[in-house]
Amino acid sequence: MVGKALEALFIKVWVIVKLNLFFLLFSCCGLLVAGIGPALKTVNELFISHEFNYKEITLKEGWNSFKQNFIRGNMLFYGTVLLLAVLAYNLFLSVQIQGLVFLMIDFLLVFAMIYAVVTFQYTLLLDSYYEIGLNNLLKLAFISTLANFTNLLKIAIGLCVILFITWKFKGLILFGTFSMMQIWSFTATKSWRQTIDQRLELHA
């Protein structure tokens, strides 16, 4: 019993490490600037396809997925980066001004940034899970983030915890941070994706 539990734990840890190393490798293949977005999308697709079946997660499949996701992954990633940059700049300006109204604006801007990050996670997951056009993907991700506030909190808190642990243990950047963020988002949204599947079956 203990042996099986340890084996299952080891397999999960190995998948996390393996996917994280794939992310770093593919990001470097895109010279970081053009590699991060498609690398994140590739990690999502590999985990969605195989979950913790580590033998099925191969470099060849990952590389093919990275090439296919290159344009779309960069569009999603840099669209989010641009939005976050605009929100962060407005937050920077807003905190310079005192007053209750501007304090409320500060909180709204912070929430908007959190919402943007969570929506980005949804776009990666949904785009890897369904065959869907870009416009419909963005609409579905936007609706998904609004539809279940609990999931939004779960993803946001989970990402913050992972980043906090990474800040304490910098080595996780190499061996776990990025893959754990994607796996956590996948796990946190499982019930919502099942709901989408059920609704799609009703309209099929």
Coordinates of N, CA and C in Angstrom, one line a residue, residues 7-82:
E7 N 5.0 5.2 -5.2 CA 5.2 5.2 -6.7 C 4.3 6.2 -7.4
A8 N 3.0 6.3 -6.9 CA 2.1 7.3 -7.5 C 2.6 8.7 -7.3
L9 N 3.2 9.0 -6.1 CA 3.7 10.3 -5.8 C 4.9 10.6 -6.7
F10 N 5.8 9.6 -6.8 CA 7.0 9.8 -7.7 C 6.6 10.1 -9.1
I11 N 5.6 9.4 -9.6 CA 5.2 9.6 -11.0 C 4.6 11.0 -11.2
K12 N 3.9 11.5 -10.2 CA 3.3 12.8 -10.3 C 4.4 13.9 -10.3
V13 N 5.4 13.6 -9.4 CA 6.5 14.6 -9.3 C 7.3 14.6 -10.6
W14 N 7.5 13.4 -11.2 CA 8.3 13.2 -12.4 C 7.6 13.9 -13.6
V15 N 6.3 13.8 -13.7 CA 5.5 14.5 -14.7 C 5.6 16.0 -14.6
I16 N 5.5 16.5 -13.3 CA 5.7 17.9 -13.1 C 7.1 18.4 -13.6
V17 N 8.1 17.7 -13.2 CA 9.5 18.0 -13.6 C 9.6 18.0 -15.1
K18 N 9.2 16.9 -15.7 CA 9.3 16.7 -17.1 C 8.6 17.8 -17.9
L19 N 7.4 18.1 -17.6 CA 6.7 19.2 -18.3 C 7.3 20.5 -18.1
N20 N 7.9 20.8 -16.9 CA 8.5 22.0 -16.6 C 9.8 22.2 -17.5
L21 N 10.6 21.1 -17.6 CA 11.8 21.1 -18.4 C 11.4 21.3 -19.9
F22 N 10.3 20.6 -20.3 CA 9.8 20.9 -21.7 C 9.5 22.3 -21.9
F23 N 8.8 22.9 -20.9 CA 8.5 24.4 -21.0 C 9.7 25.2 -21.2
L24 N 10.7 25.0 -20.4 CA 12.0 25.8 -20.5 C 12.7 25.5 -21.8
L25 N 12.7 24.3 -22.3 CA 13.3 24.0 -23.5 C 12.6 24.7 -24.7
F26 N 11.3 24.6 -24.7 CA 10.6 25.2 -25.9 C 10.6 26.7 -25.8
S27 N 10.6 27.2 -24.6 CA 10.7 28.7 -24.4 C 12.1 29.2 -25.0
C28 N 13.1 28.4 -24.7 CA 14.4 28.8 -25.3 C 14.5 28.6 -26.8
C29 N 13.7 27.6 -27.3 CA 13.7 27.4 -28.8 C 13.0 28.6 -29.4
G30 N 12.2 29.3 -28.7 CA 11.6 30.6 -29.2 C 12.3 31.8 -28.8
L31 N 13.5 31.6 -28.3 CA 14.4 32.7 -27.7 C 13.6 33.5 -26.7
L32 N 12.8 32.8 -25.9 CA 12.1 33.3 -24.8 C 11.0 34.3 -25.2
V33 N 11.4 35.3 -26.0 CA 10.4 36.3 -26.4 C 9.2 35.7 -27.2
A34 N 9.6 34.8 -28.1 CA 8.5 34.1 -28.9 C 8.2 32.7 -28.5
G35 N 8.8 32.3 -27.4 CA 8.6 30.9 -27.0 C 7.7 30.6 -25.8
I36 N 7.5 31.6 -24.9 CA 6.8 31.4 -23.7 C 5.4 31.0 -23.9
G37 N 4.7 31.8 -24.7 CA 3.3 31.5 -25.0 C 3.0 30.2 -25.6
P38 N 3.6 29.8 -26.7 CA 3.4 28.5 -27.2 C 3.9 27.4 -26.3
A39 N 4.9 27.6 -25.5 CA 5.4 26.6 -24.6 C 4.4 26.3 -23.5
L40 N 3.7 27.4 -23.0 CA 2.7 27.2 -22.0 C 1.5 26.4 -22.6
K41 N 1.2 26.7 -23.8 CA 0.1 26.0 -24.5 C 0.4 24.5 -24.7
T42 N 1.7 24.3 -25.1 CA 2.1 22.9 -25.3 C 2.1 22.1 -24.0
V43 N 2.5 22.7 -22.9 CA 2.4 22.0 -21.6 C 1.0 21.6 -21.3
N44 N 0.1 22.6 -21.5 CA -1.4 22.3 -21.3 C -1.8 21.1 -22.2
E45 N -1.5 21.1 -23.4 CA -2.0 20.1 -24.3 C -1.4 18.7 -24.0
L46 N -0.2 18.7 -23.6 CA 0.4 17.4 -23.2 C -0.2 16.9 -21.9
F47 N -0.5 17.7 -21.0 CA -1.1 17.2 -19.7 C -2.5 16.9 -19.9
I48 N -3.3 17.6 -20.7 CA -4.7 17.3 -21.0 C -4.8 16.0 -21.7
S49 N -3.8 15.7 -22.6 CA -3.9 14.5 -23.4 C -3.5 13.3 -22.6
H50 N -2.5 13.4 -21.7 CA -2.0 12.3 -21.0 C -2.0 12.3 -19.5
E51 N -2.3 13.5 -19.0 CA -2.3 13.6 -17.5 C -1.0 13.1 -16.9
F52 N -1.1 12.1 -16.0 CA 0.1 11.6 -15.3 C 0.6 10.3 -16.0
N53 N 0.3 10.0 -17.2 CA 0.8 8.9 -17.9 C 2.2 9.3 -18.5
Y54 N 3.2 9.3 -17.7 CA 4.5 9.9 -18.0 C 5.1 9.3 -19.3
K55 N 4.9 8.1 -19.5 CA 5.5 7.4 -20.7 C 5.0 8.0 -22.0
E56 N 3.7 8.5 -22.0 CA 3.1 9.0 -23.2 C 3.5 10.5 -23.5
I57 N 4.1 11.1 -22.5 CA 4.5 12.5 -22.7 C 5.9 12.5 -23.3
T58 N 6.0 12.7 -24.6 CA 7.3 12.6 -25.3 C 7.7 14.0 -25.8
L59 N 9.0 14.1 -26.0 CA 9.6 15.3 -26.6 C 9.2 15.5 -28.0
K60 N 9.0 14.4 -28.7 CA 8.6 14.5 -30.1 C 7.2 15.1 -30.3
E61 N 6.3 14.6 -29.4 CA 4.9 15.1 -29.5 C 4.9 16.6 -29.0
G62 N 5.7 16.9 -28.0 CA 5.8 18.2 -27.5 C 6.3 19.2 -28.5
W63 N 7.3 18.8 -29.3 CA 7.9 19.7 -30.3 C 6.9 19.9 -31.4
N64 N 6.2 18.9 -31.8 CA 5.2 19.1 -32.9 C 4.1 20.0 -32.4
S65 N 3.7 19.8 -31.1 CA 2.6 20.7 -30.6 C 3.1 22.1 -30.5
F66 N 4.4 22.3 -30.1 CA 5.0 23.7 -30.0 C 4.9 24.4 -31.3
K67 N 5.3 23.7 -32.4 CA 5.3 24.3 -33.7 C 3.9 24.6 -34.2
Q68 N 2.9 23.8 -33.9 CA 1.5 24.0 -34.2 C 0.9 25.2 -33.4
N69 N 1.4 25.4 -32.2 CA 0.9 26.4 -31.3 C 1.6 27.7 -31.4
F70 N 2.6 27.8 -32.2 CA 3.5 28.9 -32.2 C 2.8 30.3 -32.4
I71 N 2.0 30.4 -33.4 CA 1.3 31.7 -33.7 C 0.2 31.9 -32.6
R72 N -0.6 31.0 -32.4 CA -1.8 31.1 -31.5 C -1.3 31.3 -30.1
G73 N -0.3 30.6 -29.7 CA 0.2 30.8 -28.3 C 0.8 32.1 -28.1
N74 N 1.5 32.7 -29.1 CA 2.0 34.0 -28.9 C 0.9 35.1 -28.9
M75 N -0.1 34.9 -29.7 CA -1.2 35.8 -29.8 C -1.9 35.9 -28.4
L76 N -2.2 34.7 -27.8 CA -2.9 34.7 -26.5 C -2.0 35.3 -25.4
F77 N -0.7 34.9 -25.5 CA 0.2 35.4 -24.4 C 0.4 36.9 -24.5
Y78 N 0.8 37.4 -25.7 CA 1.1 38.8 -25.8 C -0.2 39.7 -25.7
G79 N -1.3 39.1 -26.1 CA -2.6 39.9 -25.8 C -2.8 40.1 -24.4
T80 N -2.5 39.1 -23.6 CA -2.6 39.2 -22.1 C -1.6 40.1 -21.5
V81 N -0.4 40.0 -22.0 CA 0.7 40.9 -21.5 C 0.4 42.3 -21.8
L82 N -0.1 42.6 -23.0 CA -0.5 44.0 -23.3 C -1.6 44.5 -22.4

